[in-house]
């Protein structure tokens, strides 16, 4: 019981502690929202009748926050038609339930639903028991297993929550009315409710044209054959949604809010001169005692000495609470403060998301010079289709593979890797913009000025430069003298390629103009 | 103290300079060389007279300006300063770098830009073209830096030391440019340069043959680049922390290389099992310092393989699973260990540790933090056998009874550092420990059994104490602090956080410690502005101050602080009674860089805005998230452009627990 209290407190603290971008909403979460927890808990306990089993009560606790989360968004929606404006959500829900009871309430159907739910929870309990029993002997590839089990349980829990909601929802006259008027099948209703539940942003107010959010990241167990025939179709429908977007790791994952732990790692944490680090969130501490106090915040499971000793081995209890990540960029949909917050699944997702969304697209395909990427893997994928020779040496030689370029540089003294053009952006934005324009010009004019006809439609710029260097009357020579006296080979390589953003950029600029006046090659643009 | 005299009494001016003129400039410079302990001493010297000012200006070799705006005047005043540390400047633009380049040119030897932002590759390029004599460059944390900037760095042809830690945007190409350009590199740190892989590192190893020290921590490198690294003839220090790509194949390569290697760090290399780490040690016979922290379990096999390392001096196994047989094998193998760290190792038992110390009587530094299984048996062995111990860290050795701490004082008189955080030590123990007269660092945090009486003993005899930590040791009230303040004049760091009974009287006595630099008095509700004022007036070197949750400190404390503590860098004001007035007065401290301002009841948005605008040197401010909405966005944009970073917090106000409650809660966590 103590444990339960604690957890409840924690959950409450979590929901409260959640940084509220809710600030900009007209209404805040009502202060007496806590009362809602007991309300729901008691309601549920009534439904389940017994459930003194700790594991079950645990689930109860899991589910509760999602109720509260469910309630929150609806606050920003216009109030339900049948309901006067009420600040107290808990009371409001109860009112609605009461209302439903007085109007039309089929206790038999309700009992059916409830007993079905009970049955389902028992099944889940068995499953978890089985997992607990199996944990010891299983050794190989524990990560995969854990993930699968997690998904299994998540899926089950989700469907239980959805059905609970739908049971309660059937008592809601407003929903019923609007649905019947829109002549949506009950399945739709269920799905919609699921959507509301899962996507904390969408409210009841959005009607049947609401697109059902996909149910990514949860493997669905073969439970359809165990299901009460009454709810068969509904379950099937949900399962469809659950399994459909299974592979899509990044997009559209809709876990019920509160069923996962949100982590947001600050980069500053990494540099902190601490000696004790939290294995869960990475926060550092000067004293182990403070780390242990901190671990309490991660939940009851970390309070056992065993969990504290080696958390990576004892993943048992920890895996129950799924971890999701928040993007540190304020205002982003992936940031936990966002109204329609959609968490990220893994740290890799965070990395990729952050790069793709909030960073400069600094990787430009050197082949086509138009496509830009912020994640290098994306660039690589693109380049498989776009071009072959992308790695450039200062001598002008191009390579299809980076290791070949580095082999070349290892072999030849004075050769250095050449910086691709998009790099200019990194240094000076103004110059970068300027380059973009001139690059195009350069490319175009090259096809006129080049002595060696290009083999394809896409022209390699570095070849162009090479040509220039070979040309004794090249306008580069004066520049080379001024820029660097490195002697020999280095001289032309440097002037030709590496001074891209150097102090001599203005000289290059000048030489640009000069050549343009002369009507010669304007390929110098490429060098900026 | 002598040095201050001329500054105070310039009365005998007529003969003073004449006598001093007899000394040649070299001799004065040699004297000045000894004035390095305290920066204020140099300042005092230069304020004596015009010739002293000129002498000191010519003598100064390194500069660490607080603002980049002052660079032109600072560089003009100190023509001899060849080392420039700009890490305290909140904003270093290309223009600042151009100023440096113009003023110093080839004379510039060392440049630290490790925390600077706002400069670009163009600025570096300008610098490179004019400062060809640069030997040392620190560009750490330039997370925006790209390959073009790395190519600019490659223009510093004479560079010997280059630090690029956390330059995440640099790729193999950029590092390739540096490898080709900077052939004289002796030290290279690529820690957290996540864009750099095998190819870049491999090229560095091929091109920069002079490398002595190479830090490759957390790089996505694999075994492929190791053969070329191992061919580096002079390599002495190699750090491979957290290189997950390196696995058991690597030791085979390591076997045939690097005779010169002295320091090897392979912590957190999760893919190296005990097989791998056992055979690593085959090659590097000269290895002196080995770190295998957070790695594979320390078993008999691994420990036995250390036998080949005849020169091994220190061994770090932090966070590893340690077996008793492993510990015994270490005892039997390494003959000359002087440093051993078993911090947070699970599995350290009395049996294993006792055996180990019987074989390593030369141990000078021992870290057994959080070895929770050991008892007085281990302590008895350690103290009786390793009499030469200078550093003993044993935070949270919860099974060591209080009687054992008496042994430490009885036997280990050479101790200079002792960490007893979260232990059972009592006044008897402290009385005994007071015999360690060389003690300079003493940590007694969360020791609930100690009182003023025990601490008084420390104060009476440990006159060399520099750092004292009494975090949450609630038995300390005042008399003990008084005794310490009287007996330990060289105290620099004091932490009495959450010792609820500490009063102003303690702070007034602490104000005798003129060297005090860091003071943490969190959660001491009895302390008022009066006590803080005493500290401010007397401890002029104070640079870090934490008065969080000292609810009786108000504006009256801030005003003397602003007036006297001109060296204050960092302050935490959360939960105090300081208002707009106090905060605004702090703005007159030109050094102030970091502020934490949470839950100040008397703070208004406009007051905060004014204070933030007035503090020109701020680099980091922690604020309540609610202010983000209340204050205009352009204000924050402006401050960020000045180089200030904001950290938004949304912590709920929490009541503070009594230290004993806190400890009980902590024990609940454990059991």
mmCIF file of C-alpha atoms in Angstrom, chain B residues 41 74 150 180 186 231 266 351 392 452 470 489 530 554 579-580 659:
data_model
loop_
_atom_site.group_PDB
_atom_site.id
_atom_site.type_symbol
_atom_site.label_atom_id
_atom_site.label_comp_id
_atom_site.label_asym_id
_atom_site.label_seq_id
_atom_site.Cartn_x
_atom_site.Cartn_y
_atom_site.Cartn_z
ATOM 1 C CA UNK B 41 49.601 39.782 -5.646
ATOM 2 C CA UNK B 74 45.013 44.505 -22.763
ATOM 3 C CA UNK B 150 39.346 22.602 -39.511
ATOM 4 C CA UNK B 180 48.280 17.002 -43.474
ATOM 5 C CA UNK B 186 52.451 16.394 -30.278
ATOM 6 C CA UNK B 231 53.228 2.579 -35.112
ATOM 7 C CA UNK B 266 40.359 2.012 -22.051
ATOM 8 C CA UNK B 351 39.340 -10.885 1.987
ATOM 9 C CA UNK B 392 42.268 7.711 0.875
ATOM 10 C CA UNK B 452 31.790 20.388 17.016
ATOM 11 C CA UNK B 470 30.659 19.236 5.939
ATOM 12 C CA UNK B 489 44.205 29.868 7.500
ATOM 13 C CA UNK B 530 25.245 39.991 8.424
ATOM 14 C CA UNK B 554 18.394 39.431 1.694
ATOM 15 C CA UNK B 579 14.875 41.113 -4.308
ATOM 16 C CA UNK B 580 15.377 43.274 -7.370
ATOM 17 C CA UNK B 659 19.316 16.087 7.677
#
